[in-house]
Short mmCIF file of C-alpha atoms and ligand atoms in Angstrom, two decimals:
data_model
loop_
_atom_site.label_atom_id
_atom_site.label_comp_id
_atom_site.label_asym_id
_atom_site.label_seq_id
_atom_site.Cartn_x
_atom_site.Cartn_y
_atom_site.Cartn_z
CA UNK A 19 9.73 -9.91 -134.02
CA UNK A 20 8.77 -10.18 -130.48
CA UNK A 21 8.18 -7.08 -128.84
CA UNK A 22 10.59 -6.48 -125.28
CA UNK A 23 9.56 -5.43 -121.77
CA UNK A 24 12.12 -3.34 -120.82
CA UNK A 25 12.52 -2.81 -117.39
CA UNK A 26 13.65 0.90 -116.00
CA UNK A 27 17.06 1.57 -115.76
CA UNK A 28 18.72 0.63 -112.83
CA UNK A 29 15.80 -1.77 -111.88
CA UNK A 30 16.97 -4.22 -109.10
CA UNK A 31 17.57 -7.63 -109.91
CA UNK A 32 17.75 -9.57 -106.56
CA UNK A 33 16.78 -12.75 -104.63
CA UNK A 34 16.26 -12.86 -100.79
CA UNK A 35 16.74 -14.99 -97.82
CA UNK A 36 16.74 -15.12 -94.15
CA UNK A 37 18.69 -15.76 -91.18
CA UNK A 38 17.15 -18.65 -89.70
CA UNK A 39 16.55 -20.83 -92.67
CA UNK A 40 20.00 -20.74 -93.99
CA UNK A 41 22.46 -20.08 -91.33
CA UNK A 42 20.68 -22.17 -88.42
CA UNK A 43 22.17 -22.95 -85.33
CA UNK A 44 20.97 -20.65 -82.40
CA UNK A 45 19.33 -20.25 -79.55
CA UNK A 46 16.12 -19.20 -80.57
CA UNK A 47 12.39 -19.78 -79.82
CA UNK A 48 12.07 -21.77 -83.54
CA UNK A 49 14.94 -23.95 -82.53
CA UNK A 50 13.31 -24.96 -79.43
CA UNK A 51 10.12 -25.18 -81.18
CA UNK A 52 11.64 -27.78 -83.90
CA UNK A 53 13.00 -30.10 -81.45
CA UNK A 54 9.46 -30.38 -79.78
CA UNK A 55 7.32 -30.62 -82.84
CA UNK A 56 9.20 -33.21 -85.39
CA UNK A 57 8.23 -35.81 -84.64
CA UNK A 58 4.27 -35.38 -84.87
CA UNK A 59 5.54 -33.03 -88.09
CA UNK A 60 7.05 -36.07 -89.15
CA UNK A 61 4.32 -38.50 -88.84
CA UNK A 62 1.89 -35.58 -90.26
CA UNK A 63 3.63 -35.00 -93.57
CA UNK A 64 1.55 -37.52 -95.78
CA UNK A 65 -1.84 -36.42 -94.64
CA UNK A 66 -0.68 -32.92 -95.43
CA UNK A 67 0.96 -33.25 -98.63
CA UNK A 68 -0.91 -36.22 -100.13
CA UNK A 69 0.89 -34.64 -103.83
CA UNK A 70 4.12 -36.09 -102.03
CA UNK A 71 3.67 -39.57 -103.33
CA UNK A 72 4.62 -38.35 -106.90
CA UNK A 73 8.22 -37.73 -105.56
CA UNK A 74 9.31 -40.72 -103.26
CA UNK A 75 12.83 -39.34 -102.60
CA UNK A 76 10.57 -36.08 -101.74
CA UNK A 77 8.10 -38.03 -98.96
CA UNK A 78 11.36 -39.80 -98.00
CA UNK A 79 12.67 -36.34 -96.58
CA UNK A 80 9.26 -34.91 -95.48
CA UNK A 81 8.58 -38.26 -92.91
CA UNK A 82 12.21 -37.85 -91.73
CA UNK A 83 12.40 -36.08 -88.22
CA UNK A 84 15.73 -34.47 -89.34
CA UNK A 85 13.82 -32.55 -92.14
CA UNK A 86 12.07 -30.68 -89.53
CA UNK A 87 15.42 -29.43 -87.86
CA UNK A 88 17.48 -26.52 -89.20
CA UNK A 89 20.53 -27.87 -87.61
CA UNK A 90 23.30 -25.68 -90.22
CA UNK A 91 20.07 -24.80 -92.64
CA UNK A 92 22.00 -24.48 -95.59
CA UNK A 93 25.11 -23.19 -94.05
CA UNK A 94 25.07 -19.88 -95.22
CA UNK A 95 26.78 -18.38 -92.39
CA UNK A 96 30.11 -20.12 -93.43
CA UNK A 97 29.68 -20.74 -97.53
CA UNK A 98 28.22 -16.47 -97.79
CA UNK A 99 31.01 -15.94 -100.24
CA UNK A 100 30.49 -18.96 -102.91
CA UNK A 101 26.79 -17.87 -102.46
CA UNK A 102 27.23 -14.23 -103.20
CA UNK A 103 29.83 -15.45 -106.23
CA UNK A 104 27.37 -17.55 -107.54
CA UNK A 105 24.50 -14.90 -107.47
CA UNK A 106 26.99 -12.45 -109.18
CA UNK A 107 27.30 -15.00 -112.11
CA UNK A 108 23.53 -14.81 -112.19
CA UNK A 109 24.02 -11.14 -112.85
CA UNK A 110 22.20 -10.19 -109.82
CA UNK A 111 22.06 -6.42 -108.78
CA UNK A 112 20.52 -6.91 -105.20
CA UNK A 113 20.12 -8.71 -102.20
CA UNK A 114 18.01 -8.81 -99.16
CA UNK A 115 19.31 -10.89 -96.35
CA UNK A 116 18.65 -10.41 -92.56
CA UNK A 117 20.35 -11.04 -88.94
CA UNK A 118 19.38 -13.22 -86.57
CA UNK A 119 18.29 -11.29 -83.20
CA UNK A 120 19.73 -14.25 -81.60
CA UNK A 121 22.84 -14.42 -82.41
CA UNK A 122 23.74 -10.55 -82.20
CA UNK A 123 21.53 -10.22 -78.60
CA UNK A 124 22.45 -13.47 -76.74
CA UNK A 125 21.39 -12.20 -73.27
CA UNK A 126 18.68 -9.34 -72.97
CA UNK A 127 21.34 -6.11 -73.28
CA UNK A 128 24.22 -7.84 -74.18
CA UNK A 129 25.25 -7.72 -78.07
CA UNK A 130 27.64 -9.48 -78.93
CA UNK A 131 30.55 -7.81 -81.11
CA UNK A 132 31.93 -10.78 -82.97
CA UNK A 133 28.30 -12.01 -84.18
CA UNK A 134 27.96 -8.21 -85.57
CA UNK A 135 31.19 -8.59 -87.61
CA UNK A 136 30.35 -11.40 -88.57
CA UNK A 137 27.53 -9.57 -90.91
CA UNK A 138 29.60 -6.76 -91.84
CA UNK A 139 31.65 -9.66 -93.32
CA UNK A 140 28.95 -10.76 -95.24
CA UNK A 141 27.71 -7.27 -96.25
CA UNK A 142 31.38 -6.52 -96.95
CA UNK A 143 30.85 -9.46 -99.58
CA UNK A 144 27.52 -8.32 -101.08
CA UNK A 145 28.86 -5.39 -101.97
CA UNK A 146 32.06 -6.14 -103.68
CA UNK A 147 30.24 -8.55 -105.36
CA UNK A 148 28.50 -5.91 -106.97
CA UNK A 149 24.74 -6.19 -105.21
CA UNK A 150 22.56 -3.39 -103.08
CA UNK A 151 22.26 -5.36 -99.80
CA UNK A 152 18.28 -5.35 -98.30
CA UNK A 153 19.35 -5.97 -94.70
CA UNK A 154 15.78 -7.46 -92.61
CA UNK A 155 16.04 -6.33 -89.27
CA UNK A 156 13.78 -9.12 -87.64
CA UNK A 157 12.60 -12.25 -90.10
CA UNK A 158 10.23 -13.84 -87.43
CA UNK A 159 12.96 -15.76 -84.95
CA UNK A 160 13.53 -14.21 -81.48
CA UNK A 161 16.25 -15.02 -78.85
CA UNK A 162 14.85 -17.99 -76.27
CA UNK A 163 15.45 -15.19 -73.70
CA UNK A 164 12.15 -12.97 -75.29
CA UNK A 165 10.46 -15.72 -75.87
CA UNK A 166 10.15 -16.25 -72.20
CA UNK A 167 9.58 -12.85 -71.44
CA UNK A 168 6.40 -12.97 -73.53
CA UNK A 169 7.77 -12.35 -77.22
CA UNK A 170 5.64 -10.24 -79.26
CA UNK A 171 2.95 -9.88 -76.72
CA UNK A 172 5.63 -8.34 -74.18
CA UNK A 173 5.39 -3.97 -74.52
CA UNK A 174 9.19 -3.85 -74.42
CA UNK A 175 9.74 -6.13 -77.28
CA UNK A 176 9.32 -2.97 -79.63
CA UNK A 177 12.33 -0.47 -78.22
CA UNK A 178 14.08 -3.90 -77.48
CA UNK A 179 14.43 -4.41 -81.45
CA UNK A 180 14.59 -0.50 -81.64
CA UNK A 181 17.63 -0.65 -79.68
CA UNK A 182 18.93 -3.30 -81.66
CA UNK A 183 18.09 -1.52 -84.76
CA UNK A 184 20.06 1.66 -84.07
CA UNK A 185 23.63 -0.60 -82.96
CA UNK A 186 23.29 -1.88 -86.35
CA UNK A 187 22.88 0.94 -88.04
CA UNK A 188 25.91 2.99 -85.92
CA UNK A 189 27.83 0.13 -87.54
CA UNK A 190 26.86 -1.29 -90.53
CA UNK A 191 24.99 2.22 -91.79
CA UNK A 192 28.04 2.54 -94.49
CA UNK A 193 27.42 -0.43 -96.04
CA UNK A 194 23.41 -0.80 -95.77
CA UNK A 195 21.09 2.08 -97.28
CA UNK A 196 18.41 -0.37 -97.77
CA UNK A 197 16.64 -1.50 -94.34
CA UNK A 198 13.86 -3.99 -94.34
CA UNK A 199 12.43 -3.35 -90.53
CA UNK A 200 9.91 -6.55 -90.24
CA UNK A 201 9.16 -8.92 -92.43
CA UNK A 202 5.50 -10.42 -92.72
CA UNK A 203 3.77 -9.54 -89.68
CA UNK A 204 0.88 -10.55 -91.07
CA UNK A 205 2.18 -13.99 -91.16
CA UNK A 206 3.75 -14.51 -88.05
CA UNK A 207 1.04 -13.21 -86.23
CA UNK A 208 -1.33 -15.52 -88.01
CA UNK A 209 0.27 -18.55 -87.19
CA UNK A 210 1.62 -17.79 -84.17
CA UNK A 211 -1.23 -16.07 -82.47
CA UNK A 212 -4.36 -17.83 -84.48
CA UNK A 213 -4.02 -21.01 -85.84
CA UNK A 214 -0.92 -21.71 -83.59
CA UNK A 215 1.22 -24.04 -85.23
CA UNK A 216 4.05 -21.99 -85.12
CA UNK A 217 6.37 -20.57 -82.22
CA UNK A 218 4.44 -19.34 -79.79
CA UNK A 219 1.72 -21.86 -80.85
CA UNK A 220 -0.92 -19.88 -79.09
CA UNK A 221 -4.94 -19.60 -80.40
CA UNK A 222 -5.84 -15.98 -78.78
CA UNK A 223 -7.33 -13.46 -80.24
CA UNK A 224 -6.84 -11.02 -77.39
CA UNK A 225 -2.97 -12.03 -78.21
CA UNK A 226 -3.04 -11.85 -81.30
CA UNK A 227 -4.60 -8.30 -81.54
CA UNK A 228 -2.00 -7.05 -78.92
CA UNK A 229 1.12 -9.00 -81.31
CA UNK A 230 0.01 -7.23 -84.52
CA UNK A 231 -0.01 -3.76 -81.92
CA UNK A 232 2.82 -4.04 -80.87
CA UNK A 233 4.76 -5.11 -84.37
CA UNK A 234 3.32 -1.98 -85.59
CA UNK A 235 4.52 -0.33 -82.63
CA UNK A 236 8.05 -2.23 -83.46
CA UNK A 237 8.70 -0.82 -87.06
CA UNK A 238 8.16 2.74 -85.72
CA UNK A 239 10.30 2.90 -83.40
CA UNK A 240 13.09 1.01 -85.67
CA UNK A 241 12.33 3.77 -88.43
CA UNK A 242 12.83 6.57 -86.40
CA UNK A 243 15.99 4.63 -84.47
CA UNK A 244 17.88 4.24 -87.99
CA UNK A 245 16.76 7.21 -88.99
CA UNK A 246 18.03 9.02 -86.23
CA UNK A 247 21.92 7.81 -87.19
CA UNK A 248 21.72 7.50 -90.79
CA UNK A 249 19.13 10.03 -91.93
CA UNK A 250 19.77 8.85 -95.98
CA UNK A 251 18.09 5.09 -95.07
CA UNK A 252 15.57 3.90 -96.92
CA UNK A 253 13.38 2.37 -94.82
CA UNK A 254 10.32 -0.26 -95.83
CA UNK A 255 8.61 -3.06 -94.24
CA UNK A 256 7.80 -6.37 -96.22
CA UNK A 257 4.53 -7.34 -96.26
CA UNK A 258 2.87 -10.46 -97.43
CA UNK A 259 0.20 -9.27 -99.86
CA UNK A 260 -2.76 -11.76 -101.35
CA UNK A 261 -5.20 -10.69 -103.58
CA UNK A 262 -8.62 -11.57 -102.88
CA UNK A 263 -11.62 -12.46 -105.27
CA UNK A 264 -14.97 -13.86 -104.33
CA UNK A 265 -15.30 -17.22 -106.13
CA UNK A 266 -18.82 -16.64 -106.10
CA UNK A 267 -20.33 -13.49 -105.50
CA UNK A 268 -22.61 -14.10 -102.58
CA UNK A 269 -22.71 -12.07 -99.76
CA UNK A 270 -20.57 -14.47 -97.40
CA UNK A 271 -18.23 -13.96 -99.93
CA UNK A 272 -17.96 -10.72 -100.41
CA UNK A 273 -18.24 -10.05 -96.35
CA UNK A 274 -14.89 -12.08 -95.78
CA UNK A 275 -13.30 -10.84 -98.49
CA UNK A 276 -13.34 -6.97 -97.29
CA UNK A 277 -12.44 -8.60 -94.00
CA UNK A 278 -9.52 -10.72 -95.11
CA UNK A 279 -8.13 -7.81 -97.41
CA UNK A 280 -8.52 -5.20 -94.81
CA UNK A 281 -6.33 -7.68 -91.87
CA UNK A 282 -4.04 -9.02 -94.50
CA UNK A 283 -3.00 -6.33 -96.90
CA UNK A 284 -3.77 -3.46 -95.33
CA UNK A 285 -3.72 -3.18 -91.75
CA UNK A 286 -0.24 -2.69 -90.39
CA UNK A 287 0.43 -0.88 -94.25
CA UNK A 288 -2.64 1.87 -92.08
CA UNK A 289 -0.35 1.81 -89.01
CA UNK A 290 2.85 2.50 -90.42
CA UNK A 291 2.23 4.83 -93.82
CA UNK A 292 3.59 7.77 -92.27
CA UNK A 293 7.05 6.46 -91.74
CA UNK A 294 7.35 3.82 -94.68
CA UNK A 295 9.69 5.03 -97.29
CA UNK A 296 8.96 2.22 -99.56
CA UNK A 297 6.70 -1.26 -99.09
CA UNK A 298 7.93 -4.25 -99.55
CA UNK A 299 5.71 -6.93 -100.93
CA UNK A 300 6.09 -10.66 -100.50
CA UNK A 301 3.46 -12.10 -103.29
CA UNK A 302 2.97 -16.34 -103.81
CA UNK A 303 -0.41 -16.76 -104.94
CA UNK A 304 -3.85 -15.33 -105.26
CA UNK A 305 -6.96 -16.62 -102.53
CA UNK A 306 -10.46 -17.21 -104.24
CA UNK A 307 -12.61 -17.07 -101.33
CA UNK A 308 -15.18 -19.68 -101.69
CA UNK A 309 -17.02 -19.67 -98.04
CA UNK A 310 -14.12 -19.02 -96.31
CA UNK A 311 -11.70 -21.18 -98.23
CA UNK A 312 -9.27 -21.06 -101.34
CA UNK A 313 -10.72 -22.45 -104.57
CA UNK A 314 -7.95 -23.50 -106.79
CA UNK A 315 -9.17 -25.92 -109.45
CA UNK A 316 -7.49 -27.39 -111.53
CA UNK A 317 -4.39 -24.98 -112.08
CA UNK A 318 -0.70 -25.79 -112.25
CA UNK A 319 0.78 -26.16 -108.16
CA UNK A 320 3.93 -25.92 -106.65
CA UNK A 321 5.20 -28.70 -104.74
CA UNK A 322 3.19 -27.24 -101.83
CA UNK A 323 0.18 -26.83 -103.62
CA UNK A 324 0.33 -23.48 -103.62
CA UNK A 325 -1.70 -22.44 -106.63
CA UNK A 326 0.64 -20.83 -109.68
CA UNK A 327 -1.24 -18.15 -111.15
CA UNK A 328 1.32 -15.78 -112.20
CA UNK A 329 -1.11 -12.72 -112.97
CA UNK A 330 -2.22 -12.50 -109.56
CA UNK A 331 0.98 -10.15 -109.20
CA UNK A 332 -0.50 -7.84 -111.03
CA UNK A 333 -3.13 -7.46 -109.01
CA UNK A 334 -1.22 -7.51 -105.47
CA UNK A 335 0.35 -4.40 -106.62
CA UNK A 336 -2.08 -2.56 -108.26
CA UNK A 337 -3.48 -3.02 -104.62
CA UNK A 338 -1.02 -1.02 -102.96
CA UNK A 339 -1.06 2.18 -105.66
CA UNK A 340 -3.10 3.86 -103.00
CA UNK A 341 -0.36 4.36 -100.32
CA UNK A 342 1.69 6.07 -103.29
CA UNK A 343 5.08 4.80 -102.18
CA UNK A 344 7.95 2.96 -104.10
CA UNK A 345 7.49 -1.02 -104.42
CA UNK A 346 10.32 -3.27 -104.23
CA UNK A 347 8.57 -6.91 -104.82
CA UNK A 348 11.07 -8.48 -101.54
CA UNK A 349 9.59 -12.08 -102.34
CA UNK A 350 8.33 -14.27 -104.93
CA UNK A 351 8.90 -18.04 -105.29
CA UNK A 352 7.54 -21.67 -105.55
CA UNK A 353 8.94 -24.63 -104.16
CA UNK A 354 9.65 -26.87 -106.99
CA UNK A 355 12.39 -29.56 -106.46
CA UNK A 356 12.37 -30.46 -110.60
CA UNK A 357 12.10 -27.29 -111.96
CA UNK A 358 9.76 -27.87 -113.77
CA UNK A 359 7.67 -24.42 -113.18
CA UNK A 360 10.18 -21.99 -111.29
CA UNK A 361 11.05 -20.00 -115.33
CA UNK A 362 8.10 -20.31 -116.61
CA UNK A 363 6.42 -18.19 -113.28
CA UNK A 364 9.06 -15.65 -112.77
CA UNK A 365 8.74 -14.93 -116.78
CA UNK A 366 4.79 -14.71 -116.20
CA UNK A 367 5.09 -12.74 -113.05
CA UNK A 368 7.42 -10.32 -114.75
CA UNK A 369 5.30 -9.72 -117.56
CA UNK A 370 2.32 -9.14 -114.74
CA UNK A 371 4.57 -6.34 -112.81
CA UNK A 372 5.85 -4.91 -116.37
CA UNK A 373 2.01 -4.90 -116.79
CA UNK A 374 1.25 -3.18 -113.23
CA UNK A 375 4.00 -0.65 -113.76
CA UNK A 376 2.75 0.28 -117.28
CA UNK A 377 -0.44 1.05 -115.14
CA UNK A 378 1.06 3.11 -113.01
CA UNK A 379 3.29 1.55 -109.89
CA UNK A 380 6.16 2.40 -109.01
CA UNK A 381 8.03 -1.07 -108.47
CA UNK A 382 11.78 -0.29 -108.54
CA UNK A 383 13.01 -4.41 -108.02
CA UNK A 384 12.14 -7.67 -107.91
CA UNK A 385 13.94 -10.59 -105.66
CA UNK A 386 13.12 -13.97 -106.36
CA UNK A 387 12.17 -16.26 -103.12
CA UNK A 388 15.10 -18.11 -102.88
CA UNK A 389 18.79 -17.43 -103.54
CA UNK A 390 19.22 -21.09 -101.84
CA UNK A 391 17.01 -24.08 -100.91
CA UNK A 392 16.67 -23.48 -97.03
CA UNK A 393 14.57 -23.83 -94.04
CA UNK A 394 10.83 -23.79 -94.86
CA UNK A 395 10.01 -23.02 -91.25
CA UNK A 396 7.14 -25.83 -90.16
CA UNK A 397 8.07 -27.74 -93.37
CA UNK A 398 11.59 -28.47 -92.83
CA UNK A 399 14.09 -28.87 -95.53
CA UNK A 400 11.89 -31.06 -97.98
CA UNK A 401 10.25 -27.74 -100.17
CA UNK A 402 12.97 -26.67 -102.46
CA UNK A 403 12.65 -23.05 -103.17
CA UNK A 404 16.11 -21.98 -104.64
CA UNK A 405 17.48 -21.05 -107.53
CA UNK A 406 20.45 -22.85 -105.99
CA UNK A 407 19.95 -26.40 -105.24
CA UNK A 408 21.74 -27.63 -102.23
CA UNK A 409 22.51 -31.12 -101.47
CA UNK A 410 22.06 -30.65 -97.34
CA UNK A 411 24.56 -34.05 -97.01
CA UNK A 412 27.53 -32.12 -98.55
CA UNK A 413 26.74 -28.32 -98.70
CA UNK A 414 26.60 -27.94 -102.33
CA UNK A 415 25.39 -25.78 -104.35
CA UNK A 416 24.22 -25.91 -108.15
CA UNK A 417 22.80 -23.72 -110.09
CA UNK A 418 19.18 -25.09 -111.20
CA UNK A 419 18.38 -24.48 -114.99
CA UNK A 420 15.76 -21.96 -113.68
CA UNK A 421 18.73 -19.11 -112.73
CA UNK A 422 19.82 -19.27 -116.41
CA UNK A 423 16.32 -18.38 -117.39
CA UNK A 424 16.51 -15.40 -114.46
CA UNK A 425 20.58 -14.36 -115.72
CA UNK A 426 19.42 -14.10 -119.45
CA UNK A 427 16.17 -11.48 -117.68
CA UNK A 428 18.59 -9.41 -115.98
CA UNK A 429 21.33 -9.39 -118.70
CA UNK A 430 18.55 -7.88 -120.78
CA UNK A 431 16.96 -6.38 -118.15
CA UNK A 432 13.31 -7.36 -119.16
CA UNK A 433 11.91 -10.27 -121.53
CA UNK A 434 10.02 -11.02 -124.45
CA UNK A 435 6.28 -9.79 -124.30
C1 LIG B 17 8.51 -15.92 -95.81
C2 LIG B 17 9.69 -16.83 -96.04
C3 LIG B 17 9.20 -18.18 -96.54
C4 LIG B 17 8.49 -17.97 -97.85
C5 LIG B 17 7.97 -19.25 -98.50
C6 LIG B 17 7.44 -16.01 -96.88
O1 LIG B 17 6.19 -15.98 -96.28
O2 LIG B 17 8.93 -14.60 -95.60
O3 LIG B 17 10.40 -16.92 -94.86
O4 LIG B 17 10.19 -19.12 -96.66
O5 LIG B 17 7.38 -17.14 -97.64
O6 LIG B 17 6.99 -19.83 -97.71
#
């Protein structure tokens, strides 16, 4: 008989999502960004996703402006309830969501009462749907107002989201013990600051240095602002992790890959340790750094191209064992419109953090990257992430075959070896 991986008692069983990419609809800096860019994104698509001719229906979306505006994202913000009943039915046990600064801040100071009951609503509805709610503080959008005050490069953005922080906790402190304070900063910073293509599309090191400051600067002062009125949070930061090999072990090789692990996995992880109560880590797909760039090969892809290696989760957390702190694994996915590889890579990646925990980390949940197709940020609507499929024309949802595989993990809570 096939031996089980049994998962700890009272492991979570979650999936995640974000503000932005399913509720839409505000007045941020990536909704002004979208308008301007979807055009070229548009006409781009095919040279960036040559795989795309496999799937016409797929191309068909990606060199469609539309795809590259959120517009109601998946329109989470009204259909919360049939989401959090259909994640229920999965047997789910968690779930991170987050709040749009927009929507809550509309002008600098002013917050605005009915957008903040709006999410105890929805929290409201986690709960009595049985789930832990992981509430993100700040997923990457900002209000068009910081945007032109300089964003993340601005020194008052920090106690700006601080302030922030601590309204939410005052009010929605009962419901949330979970608090995710940033998530990615790695990321954002990187394309924001570096290579540019995303909101605020700048290529400035100075900038970038000084964004990735004052972020770390940001989740202190949110720690010790939720902390302050609700002393029992727990309080983490998501990062995304990569692990990094040398494809070939010369000494370019081995040079950027202390470099890239340093920035990447473990800088703002340095700046924050002291007031991190647990790390989140956001973990796709392993980088084999072959001069510089990725060497995949010939292995299985998501519809991205993202490499599926699901072992490489073993390694992003055996990574982190050195900051001695609870894990909760706050992202994982592929996009994969057919399903074709979304059970077979959570199953792997489970047995790789089953693996990782028999060696010693303390991961205490998992949440699959996505509850719902959504927004993929400079990729539009095309990359279908969810365990839910939604049909953007009508708002439906249903279930892909995939969440059956993930219900019959959690029902058992673990898996075949
Ligand atoms: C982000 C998500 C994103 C996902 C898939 C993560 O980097 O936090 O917002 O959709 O990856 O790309």
């Amino acid at each position: 008989m096939a031996k089980h991986l049994s998962f700890p008692e009272g492991f979570l069983w979650g999936a995640s999502t974000s503000a932005h990419q399913v509720e839409g609809h505000t007045h941020t800096d990536w909704d002004q960004w979208e308008k301007l860019h979807a055009a070229k994104l548009a006409v781009n698509a095919p040279r960036l996703y040559g795989r795309l001719d496999q799937w016409p229906e797929l191309k068909r979306q990606a060199t469609t402006q539309t795809n590259y505006i959120a517009g109601a994202a998946s329109d989470h913000w009204n259909h919360y309830a049939e989401d959090y009943k259909l994640a229920a039915e999965m047997g789910l046990t968690a779930f991170r969501l987050s709040v749009d600064w927009a929507r809550l801040e509309p002008r600098p100071g002013h917050y605005d009462q009915a957008a903040l009951k709006h999410y105890r609503k929805m929290l409201l509805s986690v709960r009595r749907h049985g789930m832990e709610p992981f509430l993100t503080v700040w997923h990457w959008t900002i209000p068009t107002w910081l945007a032109d005050a300089g964003g993340w490069t601005d020194p008052r953005t920090p106690s700006r989201l601080a302030a922030l922080a601590e309204w939410l906790a005052r009010d929605l402190g009962d419901l949330v013990k979970f608090w995710i304070t940033l998530n990615e900063p790695n990321v954002y910073t990187e394309r924001g600051y570096l290579s540019g293509d995303w909101p605020p599309g700048r290529r400035d090191l100075r900038a970038w240095r000084l964004a990735n400051h004052n972020l770390a600067e940001a989740h202190r002062q949110v720690y010790r602002a939720i902390k302050a009125v609700q002393p029992e949070a727990q309080i983490g930061l998501s990062n995304n992790v990569i692990p990094y090999s040398a494809y070939r072990r010369n000494w370019i090789n081995k040079f950027l890959l202390s470099l890239f692990n340093f920035h990447w996995n473990h800088q703002i992880l340095r700046r924050t340790r002291d007031c991190l109560d647990f790390i989140g880590v956001n973990h796709y797909f392993r980088y084999r750094i072959n001069l510089g760039f990725n060497k995949i090969g010939r292995a299985k892809r998501s519809d991205m191209g993202w490499e599926l290696y699901p072992r490489s989760m073993y390694a992003a957390l055996v990574g982190l064992q050195r900051y001695r702190k609870p894990i909760y694994i706050t992202e994982h996915g592929l996009a994969d419109a057919q399903d074709r590889y979304r059970a077979w890579f959570i199953s792997e990646s489970l047995r790789s953090v089953h693996r990782a925990m028999r060696h010693g980390c303390d991961v205490r949940g998992y949440f699959h990257w996505s509850l719902l197709d959504n927004f993929e940020w400079s990729d539009g609507k095309w990359p279908r992430f969810g365990l839910i499929e939604v049909d953007y024309s009508t708002q439906q949802r249903r279930p892909r075959p995939s969440a059956k595989t993930y219900a019959t993990i959690i029902s058992r809570n673990g898996l075949d070896k």
